[in-house]
Every structure is written in C-alpha cells, then in structure tokens.
C-alpha cells in the first residue's frame, strides 16, 4: 500500500483546514478557494509541503498558507503576471513569486483576483506549449540521413 492509497483526497484536507481555522482565516481561505474554482473548474487541488493547500493547472497556480495574522496567497509565477489592481502586496522583491497577504477585515477585489488566477493558468499553459529550442548550429545545418564520406588521406 502506498502513501497515496491511504491519504485522504486533497480537497478533503483543504476543507478540514478551513474548518480547523474556524475564524476569519478559514472563512477567507474558503472564499478564495471558491473564487479559484469558479475561475476554472479544471483546477486541481493538491496538498503539499506538509499542509499547504495548492491549486494547480499545468503547474502551480497559487498556494493558500495560513499564519496567525495573515492569510497568504502565493502565485508561483506571479512576477510574470500583470497586476493592474495592485493585489500583490508581498514577496515583491523576488524574480518569480508574488503574494497577496490578507489580514483580518480586508477584502480582496474578486474580479481582479479571478483575473490573476486566469492569467496564471494561461501562463502555465504557455510554458507547456513552447517549442523546443534548437541550437543555432542545428538550425543552420539540419541533420541529413547519412554521414559525410571520409576523404582518403593523400
């Protein structure tokens, strides 16, 4: 029996986390989860890194981490996303990730959040569909089906 045979589904683990928090953080995590699922029903919920809810579609879209004073939604490739509403307010110094820290009583613009989720999914899909790079040498001299004949020594 493998670990995956005995572990509950990630969606159950996430639901349990929301219930365990039993305060504004659980309510907020539940609301953000609903927004992710409304944005794209094909997003897959996973449970990683010893207890972090993760939403994936062709790669990690975002995570939902709960701390004492903040609920943090980290977008794996957030630095590459446009954020015209200015939702990203944490992890701004990095080259890859961006995060939204939500504190008690704060509201997140639902339309802007859904746009970030949608754009993250598109970005992940673009990563999958990139053509393979070939070296400049290979593109200038394509392979031919035979070896070059050796020149006899004189």
mmCIF file with all atom_site columns, N, CA and C in Angstrom, residues 49-122:
data_model
loop_
_atom_site.group_PDB
_atom_site.id
_atom_site.type_symbol
_atom_site.label_atom_id
_atom_site.label_alt_id
_atom_site.label_comp_id
_atom_site.label_asym_id
_atom_site.label_entity_id
_atom_site.label_seq_id
_atom_site.pdbx_PDB_ins_code
_atom_site.Cartn_x
_atom_site.Cartn_y
_atom_site.Cartn_z
_atom_site.occupancy
_atom_site.B_iso_or_equiv
_atom_site.pdbx_formal_charge
_atom_site.auth_seq_id
_atom_site.auth_comp_id
_atom_site.auth_asym_id
_atom_site.auth_atom_id
_atom_site.pdbx_PDB_model_num
ATOM 1   N N  . UNK A 1 49  ? 3.884   20.224 0.828   1.00 0.00 ? 49  UNK A N  1
ATOM 2   C CA . UNK A 1 49  ? 4.791   20.845 1.793   1.00 0.00 ? 49  UNK A CA 1
ATOM 3   C C  . UNK A 1 49  ? 4.248   20.771 3.221   1.00 0.00 ? 49  UNK A C  1
ATOM 4   N N  . UNK A 1 50  ? 3.827   19.589 3.584   1.00 0.00 ? 50  UNK A N  1
ATOM 5   C CA . UNK A 1 50  ? 3.328   19.320 4.947   1.00 0.00 ? 50  UNK A CA 1
ATOM 6   C C  . UNK A 1 50  ? 2.165   20.216 5.363   1.00 0.00 ? 50  UNK A C  1
ATOM 7   N N  . UNK A 1 51  ? 1.211   20.350 4.482   1.00 0.00 ? 51  UNK A N  1
ATOM 8   C CA . UNK A 1 51  ? -0.016  21.006 4.894   1.00 0.00 ? 51  UNK A CA 1
ATOM 9   C C  . UNK A 1 51  ? -0.339  22.333 4.256   1.00 0.00 ? 51  UNK A C  1
ATOM 10  N N  . UNK A 1 52  ? 0.037   22.528 3.003   1.00 0.00 ? 52  UNK A N  1
ATOM 11  C CA . UNK A 1 52  ? -0.287  23.767 2.309   1.00 0.00 ? 52  UNK A CA 1
ATOM 12  C C  . UNK A 1 52  ? -1.256  23.448 1.171   1.00 0.00 ? 52  UNK A C  1
ATOM 13  N N  . UNK A 1 53  ? -2.447  24.066 1.181   1.00 0.00 ? 53  UNK A N  1
ATOM 14  C CA . UNK A 1 53  ? -3.350  23.903 0.044   1.00 0.00 ? 53  UNK A CA 1
ATOM 15  C C  . UNK A 1 53  ? -2.734  24.531 -1.207  1.00 0.00 ? 53  UNK A C  1
ATOM 16  N N  . UNK A 1 54  ? -2.816  23.793 -2.321  1.00 0.00 ? 54  UNK A N  1
ATOM 17  C CA . UNK A 1 54  ? -2.230  24.256 -3.578  1.00 0.00 ? 54  UNK A CA 1
ATOM 18  C C  . UNK A 1 54  ? -3.257  24.046 -4.689  1.00 0.00 ? 54  UNK A C  1
ATOM 19  N N  . UNK A 1 55  ? -3.372  25.033 -5.562  1.00 0.00 ? 55  UNK A N  1
ATOM 20  C CA . UNK A 1 55  ? -4.248  24.914 -6.727  1.00 0.00 ? 55  UNK A CA 1
ATOM 21  C C  . UNK A 1 55  ? -3.353  24.889 -7.956  1.00 0.00 ? 55  UNK A C  1
ATOM 22  N N  . UNK A 1 56  ? -3.576  23.864 -8.810  1.00 0.00 ? 56  UNK A N  1
ATOM 23  C CA . UNK A 1 56  ? -2.709  23.643 -9.962  1.00 0.00 ? 56  UNK A CA 1
ATOM 24  C C  . UNK A 1 56  ? -3.507  23.476 -11.246 1.00 0.00 ? 56  UNK A C  1
ATOM 25  N N  . UNK A 1 57  ? -2.909  23.927 -12.315 1.00 0.00 ? 57  UNK A N  1
ATOM 26  C CA . UNK A 1 57  ? -3.388  23.675 -13.675 1.00 0.00 ? 57  UNK A CA 1
ATOM 27  C C  . UNK A 1 57  ? -2.185  23.880 -14.574 1.00 0.00 ? 57  UNK A C  1
ATOM 28  N N  . UNK A 1 58  ? -1.639  22.798 -15.094 1.00 0.00 ? 58  UNK A N  1
ATOM 29  C CA . UNK A 1 58  ? -0.403  22.829 -15.889 1.00 0.00 ? 58  UNK A CA 1
ATOM 30  C C  . UNK A 1 58  ? 0.761   23.396 -15.075 1.00 0.00 ? 58  UNK A C  1
ATOM 31  N N  . UNK A 1 59  ? 0.731   23.244 -13.786 1.00 0.00 ? 59  UNK A N  1
ATOM 32  C CA . UNK A 1 59  ? 1.723   23.776 -12.865 1.00 0.00 ? 59  UNK A CA 1
ATOM 33  C C  . UNK A 1 59  ? 1.009   24.474 -11.717 1.00 0.00 ? 59  UNK A C  1
ATOM 34  N N  . UNK A 1 60  ? 1.758   24.922 -10.750 1.00 0.00 ? 60  UNK A N  1
ATOM 35  C CA . UNK A 1 60  ? 1.172   25.586 -9.589  1.00 0.00 ? 60  UNK A CA 1
ATOM 36  C C  . UNK A 1 60  ? 0.604   26.943 -10.006 1.00 0.00 ? 60  UNK A C  1
ATOM 37  N N  . UNK A 1 61  ? -0.654  27.178 -9.657  1.00 0.00 ? 61  UNK A N  1
ATOM 38  C CA . UNK A 1 61  ? -1.282  28.483 -9.872  1.00 0.00 ? 61  UNK A CA 1
ATOM 39  C C  . UNK A 1 61  ? -1.021  29.324 -8.627  1.00 0.00 ? 61  UNK A C  1
ATOM 40  N N  . UNK A 1 62  ? -1.508  28.849 -7.477  1.00 0.00 ? 62  UNK A N  1
ATOM 41  C CA . UNK A 1 62  ? -1.250  29.554 -6.227  1.00 0.00 ? 62  UNK A CA 1
ATOM 42  C C  . UNK A 1 62  ? -1.397  28.621 -5.037  1.00 0.00 ? 62  UNK A C  1
ATOM 43  N N  . UNK A 1 63  ? -0.889  29.068 -3.911  1.00 0.00 ? 63  UNK A N  1
ATOM 44  C CA . UNK A 1 63  ? -0.990  28.328 -2.660  1.00 0.00 ? 63  UNK A CA 1
ATOM 45  C C  . UNK A 1 63  ? -1.776  29.179 -1.670  1.00 0.00 ? 63  UNK A C  1
ATOM 46  N N  . UNK A 1 64  ? -2.303  28.535 -0.637  1.00 0.00 ? 64  UNK A N  1
ATOM 47  C CA . UNK A 1 64  ? -3.042  29.252 0.398   1.00 0.00 ? 64  UNK A CA 1
ATOM 48  C C  . UNK A 1 64  ? -2.493  28.924 1.767   1.00 0.00 ? 64  UNK A C  1
ATOM 49  N N  . UNK A 1 65  ? -1.602  29.755 2.261   1.00 0.00 ? 65  UNK A N  1
ATOM 50  C CA . UNK A 1 65  ? -0.944  29.496 3.541   1.00 0.00 ? 65  UNK A CA 1
ATOM 51  C C  . UNK A 1 65  ? -1.596  30.344 4.631   1.00 0.00 ? 65  UNK A C  1
ATOM 52  N N  . UNK A 1 66  ? -1.804  29.726 5.798   1.00 0.00 ? 66  UNK A N  1
ATOM 53  C CA . UNK A 1 66  ? -2.424  30.472 6.901   1.00 0.00 ? 66  UNK A CA 1
ATOM 54  C C  . UNK A 1 66  ? -1.404  30.692 8.013   1.00 0.00 ? 66  UNK A C  1
ATOM 55  N N  . UNK A 1 67  ? -1.313  31.929 8.440   1.00 0.00 ? 67  UNK A N  1
ATOM 56  C CA . UNK A 1 67  ? -0.451  32.329 9.551   1.00 0.00 ? 67  UNK A CA 1
ATOM 57  C C  . UNK A 1 67  ? -1.328  33.015 10.596  1.00 0.00 ? 67  UNK A C  1
ATOM 58  N N  . UNK A 1 68  ? -0.762  33.331 11.715  1.00 0.00 ? 68  UNK A N  1
ATOM 59  C CA . UNK A 1 68  ? -1.531  33.910 12.815  1.00 0.00 ? 68  UNK A CA 1
ATOM 60  C C  . UNK A 1 68  ? -2.213  35.223 12.421  1.00 0.00 ? 68  UNK A C  1
ATOM 61  N N  . UNK A 1 69  ? -1.488  36.097 11.745  1.00 0.00 ? 69  UNK A N  1
ATOM 62  C CA . UNK A 1 69  ? -2.009  37.424 11.427  1.00 0.00 ? 69  UNK A CA 1
ATOM 63  C C  . UNK A 1 69  ? -2.409  37.610 9.965   1.00 0.00 ? 69  UNK A C  1
ATOM 64  N N  . UNK A 1 70  ? -2.152  36.597 9.128   1.00 0.00 ? 70  UNK A N  1
ATOM 65  C CA . UNK A 1 70  ? -2.352  36.812 7.699   1.00 0.00 ? 70  UNK A CA 1
ATOM 66  C C  . UNK A 1 70  ? -2.680  35.495 7.002   1.00 0.00 ? 70  UNK A C  1
ATOM 67  N N  . UNK A 1 71  ? -3.489  35.607 5.954   1.00 0.00 ? 71  UNK A N  1
ATOM 68  C CA . UNK A 1 71  ? -3.669  34.505 5.013   1.00 0.00 ? 71  UNK A CA 1
ATOM 69  C C  . UNK A 1 71  ? -2.894  34.911 3.772   1.00 0.00 ? 71  UNK A C  1
ATOM 70  N N  . UNK A 1 72  ? -1.960  34.070 3.345   1.00 0.00 ? 72  UNK A N  1
ATOM 71  C CA . UNK A 1 72  ? -1.066  34.408 2.235   1.00 0.00 ? 72  UNK A CA 1
ATOM 72  C C  . UNK A 1 72  ? -1.405  33.541 1.029   1.00 0.00 ? 72  UNK A C  1
ATOM 73  N N  . UNK A 1 73  ? -1.710  34.197 -0.093  1.00 0.00 ? 73  UNK A N  1
ATOM 74  C CA . UNK A 1 73  ? -1.938  33.512 -1.356  1.00 0.00 ? 73  UNK A CA 1
ATOM 75  C C  . UNK A 1 73  ? -0.736  33.803 -2.249  1.00 0.00 ? 73  UNK A C  1
ATOM 76  N N  . UNK A 1 74  ? 0.077   32.778 -2.469  1.00 0.00 ? 74  UNK A N  1
ATOM 77  C CA . UNK A 1 74  ? 1.313   32.955 -3.233  1.00 0.00 ? 74  UNK A CA 1
ATOM 78  C C  . UNK A 1 74  ? 1.132   32.409 -4.640  1.00 0.00 ? 74  UNK A C  1
ATOM 79  N N  . UNK A 1 75  ? 1.375   33.237 -5.622  1.00 0.00 ? 75  UNK A N  1
ATOM 80  C CA . UNK A 1 75  ? 1.305   32.839 -7.023  1.00 0.00 ? 75  UNK A CA 1
ATOM 81  C C  . UNK A 1 75  ? 2.707   32.433 -7.458  1.00 0.00 ? 75  UNK A C  1
ATOM 82  N N  . UNK A 1 76  ? 2.834   31.183 -7.886  1.00 0.00 ? 76  UNK A N  1
ATOM 83  C CA . UNK A 1 76  ? 4.144   30.599 -8.184  1.00 0.00 ? 76  UNK A CA 1
ATOM 84  C C  . UNK A 1 76  ? 4.929   31.406 -9.218  1.00 0.00 ? 76  UNK A C  1
ATOM 85  N N  . UNK A 1 77  ? 4.253   31.941 -10.225 1.00 0.00 ? 77  UNK A N  1
ATOM 86  C CA . UNK A 1 77  ? 4.932   32.716 -11.270 1.00 0.00 ? 77  UNK A CA 1
ATOM 87  C C  . UNK A 1 77  ? 4.368   34.141 -11.317 1.00 0.00 ? 77  UNK A C  1
ATOM 88  N N  . UNK A 1 78  ? 4.036   34.650 -10.157 1.00 0.00 ? 78  UNK A N  1
ATOM 89  C CA . UNK A 1 78  ? 3.371   35.939 -10.054 1.00 0.00 ? 78  UNK A CA 1
ATOM 90  C C  . UNK A 1 78  ? 4.145   37.116 -10.613 1.00 0.00 ? 78  UNK A C  1
ATOM 91  N N  . UNK A 1 79  ? 5.467   37.059 -10.586 1.00 0.00 ? 79  UNK A N  1
ATOM 92  C CA . UNK A 1 79  ? 6.265   38.184 -11.106 1.00 0.00 ? 79  UNK A CA 1
ATOM 93  C C  . UNK A 1 79  ? 6.042   38.385 -12.600 1.00 0.00 ? 79  UNK A C  1
ATOM 94  N N  . UNK A 1 80  ? 5.577   37.344 -13.281 1.00 0.00 ? 80  UNK A N  1
ATOM 95  C CA . UNK A 1 80  ? 5.335   37.433 -14.718 1.00 0.00 ? 80  UNK A CA 1
ATOM 96  C C  . UNK A 1 80  ? 3.909   37.868 -15.047 1.00 0.00 ? 80  UNK A C  1
ATOM 97  N N  . UNK A 1 81  ? 3.089   38.107 -14.009 1.00 0.00 ? 81  UNK A N  1
ATOM 98  C CA . UNK A 1 81  ? 1.689   38.472 -14.225 1.00 0.00 ? 81  UNK A CA 1
ATOM 99  C C  . UNK A 1 81  ? 1.483   39.978 -14.091 1.00 0.00 ? 81  UNK A C  1
ATOM 100 N N  . UNK A 1 82  ? 0.626   40.513 -14.947 1.00 0.00 ? 82  UNK A N  1
ATOM 101 C CA . UNK A 1 82  ? 0.222   41.913 -14.803 1.00 0.00 ? 82  UNK A CA 1
ATOM 102 C C  . UNK A 1 82  ? -0.731  41.987 -13.612 1.00 0.00 ? 82  UNK A C  1
ATOM 103 N N  . UNK A 1 83  ? -0.608  43.017 -12.824 1.00 0.00 ? 83  UNK A N  1
ATOM 104 C CA . UNK A 1 83  ? -1.459  43.195 -11.643 1.00 0.00 ? 83  UNK A CA 1
ATOM 105 C C  . UNK A 1 83  ? -1.970  44.634 -11.600 1.00 0.00 ? 83  UNK A C  1
ATOM 106 N N  . UNK A 1 84  ? -2.845  44.987 -12.548 1.00 0.00 ? 84  UNK A N  1
ATOM 107 C CA . UNK A 1 84  ? -3.290  46.381 -12.617 1.00 0.00 ? 84  UNK A CA 1
ATOM 108 C C  . UNK A 1 84  ? -4.070  46.835 -11.384 1.00 0.00 ? 84  UNK A C  1
ATOM 109 N N  . UNK A 1 85  ? -4.698  45.912 -10.654 1.00 0.00 ? 85  UNK A N  1
ATOM 110 C CA . UNK A 1 85  ? -5.456  46.289 -9.460  1.00 0.00 ? 85  UNK A CA 1
ATOM 111 C C  . UNK A 1 85  ? -4.564  46.406 -8.225  1.00 0.00 ? 85  UNK A C  1
ATOM 112 N N  . UNK A 1 86  ? -3.295  45.988 -8.352  1.00 0.00 ? 86  UNK A N  1
ATOM 113 C CA . UNK A 1 86  ? -2.356  46.096 -7.241  1.00 0.00 ? 86  UNK A CA 1
ATOM 114 C C  . UNK A 1 86  ? -2.653  45.149 -6.087  1.00 0.00 ? 86  UNK A C  1
ATOM 115 N N  . UNK A 1 87  ? -3.118  43.940 -6.398  1.00 0.00 ? 87  UNK A N  1
ATOM 116 C CA . UNK A 1 87  ? -3.407  42.967 -5.341  1.00 0.00 ? 87  UNK A CA 1
ATOM 117 C C  . UNK A 1 87  ? -2.142  42.425 -4.687  1.00 0.00 ? 87  UNK A C  1
ATOM 118 N N  . UNK A 1 88  ? -1.091  42.250 -5.471  1.00 0.00 ? 88  UNK A N  1
ATOM 119 C CA . UNK A 1 88  ? 0.149   41.725 -4.898  1.00 0.00 ? 88  UNK A CA 1
ATOM 120 C C  . UNK A 1 88  ? 0.719   42.751 -3.919  1.00 0.00 ? 88  UNK A C  1
ATOM 121 N N  . UNK A 1 89  ? 0.916   42.305 -2.680  1.00 0.00 ? 89  UNK A N  1
ATOM 122 C CA . UNK A 1 89  ? 1.436   43.214 -1.655  1.00 0.00 ? 89  UNK A CA 1
ATOM 123 C C  . UNK A 1 89  ? 2.525   42.555 -0.805  1.00 0.00 ? 89  UNK A C  1
ATOM 124 N N  . UNK A 1 90  ? 3.013   41.397 -1.265  1.00 0.00 ? 90  UNK A N  1
ATOM 125 C CA . UNK A 1 90  ? 4.033   40.675 -0.516  1.00 0.00 ? 90  UNK A CA 1
ATOM 126 C C  . UNK A 1 90  ? 4.921   39.905 -1.491  1.00 0.00 ? 90  UNK A C  1
ATOM 127 N N  . UNK A 1 91  ? 6.125   39.601 -1.051  1.00 0.00 ? 91  UNK A N  1
ATOM 128 C CA . UNK A 1 91  ? 7.105   38.891 -1.895  1.00 0.00 ? 91  UNK A CA 1
ATOM 129 C C  . UNK A 1 91  ? 7.357   39.657 -3.188  1.00 0.00 ? 91  UNK A C  1
ATOM 130 N N  . UNK A 1 92  ? 7.411   40.961 -3.091  1.00 0.00 ? 92  UNK A N  1
ATOM 131 C CA . UNK A 1 92  ? 7.564   41.800 -4.276  1.00 0.00 ? 92  UNK A CA 1
ATOM 132 C C  . UNK A 1 92  ? 9.000   41.894 -4.770  1.00 0.00 ? 92  UNK A C  1
ATOM 133 N N  . UNK A 1 93  ? 9.944   41.500 -3.937  1.00 0.00 ? 93  UNK A N  1
ATOM 134 C CA . UNK A 1 93  ? 11.353  41.664 -4.297  1.00 0.00 ? 93  UNK A CA 1
ATOM 135 C C  . UNK A 1 93  ? 11.898  40.514 -5.139  1.00 0.00 ? 93  UNK A C  1
ATOM 136 N N  . UNK A 1 94  ? 11.190  39.411 -5.218  1.00 0.00 ? 94  UNK A N  1
ATOM 137 C CA . UNK A 1 94  ? 11.694  38.238 -5.939  1.00 0.00 ? 94  UNK A CA 1
ATOM 138 C C  . UNK A 1 94  ? 11.496  38.336 -7.438  1.00 0.00 ? 94  UNK A C  1
ATOM 139 N N  . UNK A 1 95  ? 12.132  37.427 -8.150  1.00 0.00 ? 95  UNK A N  1
ATOM 140 C CA . UNK A 1 95  ? 12.042  37.395 -9.604  1.00 0.00 ? 95  UNK A CA 1
ATOM 141 C C  . UNK A 1 95  ? 10.965  36.448 -10.116 1.00 0.00 ? 95  UNK A C  1
ATOM 142 N N  . UNK A 1 96  ? 10.355  35.651 -9.229  1.00 0.00 ? 96  UNK A N  1
ATOM 143 C CA . UNK A 1 96  ? 9.420   34.637 -9.683  1.00 0.00 ? 96  UNK A CA 1
ATOM 144 C C  . UNK A 1 96  ? 8.063   34.773 -8.994  1.00 0.00 ? 96  UNK A C  1
ATOM 145 N N  . UNK A 1 97  ? 8.027   34.647 -7.696  1.00 0.00 ? 97  UNK A N  1
ATOM 146 C CA . UNK A 1 97  ? 6.759   34.616 -6.958  1.00 0.00 ? 97  UNK A CA 1
ATOM 147 C C  . UNK A 1 97  ? 6.272   36.021 -6.603  1.00 0.00 ? 97  UNK A C  1
ATOM 148 N N  . UNK A 1 98  ? 4.953   36.081 -6.378  1.00 0.00 ? 98  UNK A N  1
ATOM 149 C CA . UNK A 1 98  ? 4.305   37.253 -5.805  1.00 0.00 ? 98  UNK A CA 1
ATOM 150 C C  . UNK A 1 98  ? 3.206   36.728 -4.895  1.00 0.00 ? 98  UNK A C  1
ATOM 151 N N  . UNK A 1 99  ? 2.862   37.487 -3.870  1.00 0.00 ? 99  UNK A N  1
ATOM 152 C CA . UNK A 1 99  ? 1.846   37.024 -2.931  1.00 0.00 ? 99  UNK A CA 1
ATOM 153 C C  . UNK A 1 99  ? 0.871   38.139 -2.580  1.00 0.00 ? 99  UNK A C  1
ATOM 154 N N  . UNK A 1 100 ? -0.292  37.693 -2.134  1.00 0.00 ? 100 UNK A N  1
ATOM 155 C CA . UNK A 1 100 ? -1.315  38.591 -1.606  1.00 0.00 ? 100 UNK A CA 1
ATOM 156 C C  . UNK A 1 100 ? -1.472  38.226 -0.140  1.00 0.00 ? 100 UNK A C  1
ATOM 157 N N  . UNK A 1 101 ? -1.137  39.148 0.744   1.00 0.00 ? 101 UNK A N  1
ATOM 158 C CA . UNK A 1 101 ? -1.363  38.952 2.176   1.00 0.00 ? 101 UNK A CA 1
ATOM 159 C C  . UNK A 1 101 ? -2.707  39.578 2.520   1.00 0.00 ? 101 UNK A C  1
ATOM 160 N N  . UNK A 1 102 ? -3.583  38.773 3.118   1.00 0.00 ? 102 UNK A N  1
ATOM 161 C CA . UNK A 1 102 ? -4.899  39.256 3.517   1.00 0.00 ? 102 UNK A CA 1
ATOM 162 C C  . UNK A 1 102 ? -4.958  39.232 5.038   1.00 0.00 ? 102 UNK A C  1
ATOM 163 N N  . UNK A 1 103 ? -5.266  40.367 5.619   1.00 0.00 ? 103 UNK A N  1
ATOM 164 C CA . UNK A 1 103 ? -5.388  40.477 7.073   1.00 0.00 ? 103 UNK A CA 1
ATOM 165 C C  . UNK A 1 103 ? -6.860  40.519 7.463   1.00 0.00 ? 103 UNK A C  1
ATOM 166 N N  . UNK A 1 104 ? -7.114  40.290 8.723   1.00 0.00 ? 104 UNK A N  1
ATOM 167 C CA . UNK A 1 104 ? -8.492  40.268 9.214   1.00 0.00 ? 104 UNK A CA 1
ATOM 168 C C  . UNK A 1 104 ? -9.215  41.560 8.834   1.00 0.00 ? 104 UNK A C  1
ATOM 169 N N  . UNK A 1 105 ? -10.402 41.415 8.280   1.00 0.00 ? 105 UNK A N  1
ATOM 170 C CA . UNK A 1 105 ? -11.217 42.563 7.895   1.00 0.00 ? 105 UNK A CA 1
ATOM 171 C C  . UNK A 1 105 ? -10.958 43.085 6.499   1.00 0.00 ? 105 UNK A C  1
ATOM 172 N N  . UNK A 1 106 ? -9.889  42.638 5.844   1.00 0.00 ? 106 UNK A N  1
ATOM 173 C CA . UNK A 1 106 ? -9.592  43.100 4.495   1.00 0.00 ? 106 UNK A CA 1
ATOM 174 C C  . UNK A 1 106 ? -10.401 42.299 3.470   1.00 0.00 ? 106 UNK A C  1
ATOM 175 N N  . UNK A 1 107 ? -10.789 42.985 2.417   1.00 0.00 ? 107 UNK A N  1
ATOM 176 C CA . UNK A 1 107 ? -11.495 42.347 1.316   1.00 0.00 ? 107 UNK A CA 1
ATOM 177 C C  . UNK A 1 107 ? -10.605 42.379 0.081   1.00 0.00 ? 107 UNK A C  1
ATOM 178 N N  . UNK A 1 108 ? -10.730 41.350 -0.735  1.00 0.00 ? 108 UNK A N  1
ATOM 179 C CA . UNK A 1 108 ? -9.971  41.269 -1.977  1.00 0.00 ? 108 UNK A CA 1
ATOM 180 C C  . UNK A 1 108 ? -10.952 41.479 -3.128  1.00 0.00 ? 108 UNK A C  1
ATOM 181 N N  . UNK A 1 109 ? -10.558 42.290 -4.085  1.00 0.00 ? 109 UNK A N  1
ATOM 182 C CA . UNK A 1 109 ? -11.374 42.524 -5.276  1.00 0.00 ? 109 UNK A CA 1
ATOM 183 C C  . UNK A 1 109 ? -11.513 41.195 -6.020  1.00 0.00 ? 109 UNK A C  1
ATOM 184 N N  . UNK A 1 110 ? -12.725 40.647 -6.016  1.00 0.00 ? 110 UNK A N  1
ATOM 185 C CA . UNK A 1 110 ? -12.941 39.310 -6.579  1.00 0.00 ? 110 UNK A CA 1
ATOM 186 C C  . UNK A 1 110 ? -12.638 39.253 -8.070  1.00 0.00 ? 110 UNK A C  1
ATOM 187 N N  . UNK A 1 111 ? -13.060 40.251 -8.821  1.00 0.00 ? 111 UNK A N  1
ATOM 188 C CA . UNK A 1 111 ? -12.814 40.252 -10.263 1.00 0.00 ? 111 UNK A CA 1
ATOM 189 C C  . UNK A 1 111 ? -11.315 40.310 -10.560 1.00 0.00 ? 111 UNK A C  1
ATOM 190 N N  . UNK A 1 112 ? -10.592 41.132 -9.814  1.00 0.00 ? 112 UNK A N  1
ATOM 191 C CA . UNK A 1 112 ? -9.146  41.253 -10.025 1.00 0.00 ? 112 UNK A CA 1
ATOM 192 C C  . UNK A 1 112 ? -8.439  39.952 -9.634  1.00 0.00 ? 112 UNK A C  1
ATOM 193 N N  . UNK A 1 113 ? -8.891  39.311 -8.553  1.00 0.00 ? 113 UNK A N  1
ATOM 194 C CA . UNK A 1 113 ? -8.296  38.046 -8.139  1.00 0.00 ? 113 UNK A CA 1
ATOM 195 C C  . UNK A 1 113 ? -8.534  36.976 -9.197  1.00 0.00 ? 113 UNK A C  1
ATOM 196 N N  . UNK A 1 114 ? -9.749  36.887 -9.707  1.00 0.00 ? 114 UNK A N  1
ATOM 197 C CA . UNK A 1 114 ? -10.055 35.904 -10.755 1.00 0.00 ? 114 UNK A CA 1
ATOM 198 C C  . UNK A 1 114 ? -9.211  36.156 -12.003 1.00 0.00 ? 114 UNK A C  1
ATOM 199 N N  . UNK A 1 115 ? -8.979  37.420 -12.322 1.00 0.00 ? 115 UNK A N  1
ATOM 200 C CA . UNK A 1 115 ? -8.135  37.748 -13.482 1.00 0.00 ? 115 UNK A CA 1
ATOM 201 C C  . UNK A 1 115 ? -6.707  37.243 -13.259 1.00 0.00 ? 115 UNK A C  1
ATOM 202 N N  . UNK A 1 116 ? -6.178  37.393 -12.039 1.00 0.00 ? 116 UNK A N  1
ATOM 203 C CA . UNK A 1 116 ? -4.838  36.873 -11.743 1.00 0.00 ? 116 UNK A CA 1
ATOM 204 C C  . UNK A 1 116 ? -4.794  35.353 -11.882 1.00 0.00 ? 116 UNK A C  1
ATOM 205 N N  . UNK A 1 117 ? -5.816  34.679 -11.360 1.00 0.00 ? 117 UNK A N  1
ATOM 206 C CA . UNK A 1 117 ? -5.872  33.211 -11.469 1.00 0.00 ? 117 UNK A CA 1
ATOM 207 C C  . UNK A 1 117 ? -5.926  32.807 -12.936 1.00 0.00 ? 117 UNK A C  1
ATOM 208 N N  . UNK A 1 118 ? -6.792  33.459 -13.701 1.00 0.00 ? 118 UNK A N  1
ATOM 209 C CA . UNK A 1 118 ? -6.924  33.150 -15.131 1.00 0.00 ? 118 UNK A CA 1
ATOM 210 C C  . UNK A 1 118 ? -5.600  33.363 -15.854 1.00 0.00 ? 118 UNK A C  1
ATOM 211 N N  . UNK A 1 119 ? -4.944  34.487 -15.580 1.00 0.00 ? 119 UNK A N  1
ATOM 212 C CA . UNK A 1 119 ? -3.666  34.784 -16.242 1.00 0.00 ? 119 UNK A CA 1
ATOM 213 C C  . UNK A 1 119 ? -2.578  33.792 -15.830 1.00 0.00 ? 119 UNK A C  1
ATOM 214 N N  . UNK A 1 120 ? -2.590  33.352 -14.572 1.00 0.00 ? 120 UNK A N  1
ATOM 215 C CA . UNK A 1 120 ? -1.609  32.366 -14.111 1.00 0.00 ? 120 UNK A CA 1
ATOM 216 C C  . UNK A 1 120 ? -1.808  31.039 -14.833 1.00 0.00 ? 120 UNK A C  1
ATOM 217 N N  . UNK A 1 121 ? -3.052  30.667 -15.051 1.00 0.00 ? 121 UNK A N  1
ATOM 218 C CA . UNK A 1 121 ? -3.346  29.422 -15.774 1.00 0.00 ? 121 UNK A CA 1
ATOM 219 C C  . UNK A 1 121 ? -2.878  29.525 -17.220 1.00 0.00 ? 121 UNK A C  1
ATOM 220 N N  . UNK A 1 122 ? -3.148  30.658 -17.842 1.00 0.00 ? 122 UNK A N  1
ATOM 221 C CA . UNK A 1 122 ? -2.699  30.871 -19.224 1.00 0.00 ? 122 UNK A CA 1
ATOM 222 C C  . UNK A 1 122 ? -1.175  30.813 -19.296 1.00 0.00 ? 122 UNK A C  1
#
